[in-house]
GROMACS .gro file of C-alpha atoms in nm:
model
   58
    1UNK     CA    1  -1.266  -5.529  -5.643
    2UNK     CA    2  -1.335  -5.385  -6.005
    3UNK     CA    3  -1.130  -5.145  -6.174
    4UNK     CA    4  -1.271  -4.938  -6.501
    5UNK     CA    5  -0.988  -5.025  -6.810
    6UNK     CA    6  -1.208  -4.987  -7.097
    7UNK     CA    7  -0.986  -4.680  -7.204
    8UNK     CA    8  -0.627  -4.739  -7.303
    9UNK     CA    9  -0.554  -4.455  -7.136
   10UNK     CA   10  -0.705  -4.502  -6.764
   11UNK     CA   11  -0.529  -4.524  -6.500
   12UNK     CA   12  -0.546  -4.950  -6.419
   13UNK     CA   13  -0.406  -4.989  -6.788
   14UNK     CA   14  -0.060  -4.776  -6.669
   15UNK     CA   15  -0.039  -5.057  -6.402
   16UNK     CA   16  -0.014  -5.337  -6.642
   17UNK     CA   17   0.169  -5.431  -6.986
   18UNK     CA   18   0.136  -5.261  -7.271
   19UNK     CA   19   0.100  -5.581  -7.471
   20UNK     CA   20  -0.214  -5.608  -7.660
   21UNK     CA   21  -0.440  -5.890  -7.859
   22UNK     CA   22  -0.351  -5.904  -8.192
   23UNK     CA   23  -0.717  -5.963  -8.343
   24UNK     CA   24  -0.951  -5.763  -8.094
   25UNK     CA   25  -0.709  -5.503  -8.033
   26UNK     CA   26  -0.765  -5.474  -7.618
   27UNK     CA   27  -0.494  -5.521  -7.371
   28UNK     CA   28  -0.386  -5.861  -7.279
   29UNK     CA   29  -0.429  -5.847  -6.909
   30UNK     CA   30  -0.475  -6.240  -6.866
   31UNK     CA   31  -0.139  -6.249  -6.902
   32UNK     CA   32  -0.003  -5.964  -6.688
   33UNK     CA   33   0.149  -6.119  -6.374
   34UNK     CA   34   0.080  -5.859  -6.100
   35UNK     CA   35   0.135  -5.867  -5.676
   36UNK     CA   36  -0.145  -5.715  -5.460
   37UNK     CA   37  -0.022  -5.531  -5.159
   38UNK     CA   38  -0.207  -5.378  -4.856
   39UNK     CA   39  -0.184  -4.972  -4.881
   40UNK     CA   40  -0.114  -4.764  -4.652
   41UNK     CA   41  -0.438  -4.651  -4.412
   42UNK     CA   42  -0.550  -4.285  -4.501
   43UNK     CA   43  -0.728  -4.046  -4.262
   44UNK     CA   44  -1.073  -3.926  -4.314
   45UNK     CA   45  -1.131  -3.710  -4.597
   46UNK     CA   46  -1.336  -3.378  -4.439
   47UNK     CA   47  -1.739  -3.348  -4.661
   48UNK     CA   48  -1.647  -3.011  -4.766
   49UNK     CA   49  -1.355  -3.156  -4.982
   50UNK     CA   50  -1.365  -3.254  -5.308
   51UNK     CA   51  -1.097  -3.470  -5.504
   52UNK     CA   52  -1.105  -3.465  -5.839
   53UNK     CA   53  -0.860  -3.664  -6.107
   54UNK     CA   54  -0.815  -3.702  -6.443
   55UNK     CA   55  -1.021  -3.798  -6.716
   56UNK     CA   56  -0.919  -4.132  -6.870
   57UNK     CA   57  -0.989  -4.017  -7.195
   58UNK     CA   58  -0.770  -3.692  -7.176
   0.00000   0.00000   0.00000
């Protein structure tokens, strides 16, 4: 599994703590405690569709 965080802002850094290193300045997520859970199953999403989300850096 990876998840982009290289921007404060992005959506896997408002899952964790908003702690960060003192020296390098980048989030401390070695020491977030987290629980994985199974998500709900989705249906098909149709070709002609098209998702799009926000920019991290907005």
């Amino acid at each position: 599994c990876f998840i982009p965080f290289h921007f404060r802002e992005a959506a896997a850094n408002l899952l964790t703590i908003d702690e960060i290193d003192p020296i390098g300045k980048i989030p401390e997520f070695k020491f977030c405690a987290v629980r994985i859970e199974p998500a709900e199953a989705r249906t098909a999403v149709a070709a002609d569709e098209t998702r799009v989300g926000e920019s991290a850096r907005t």
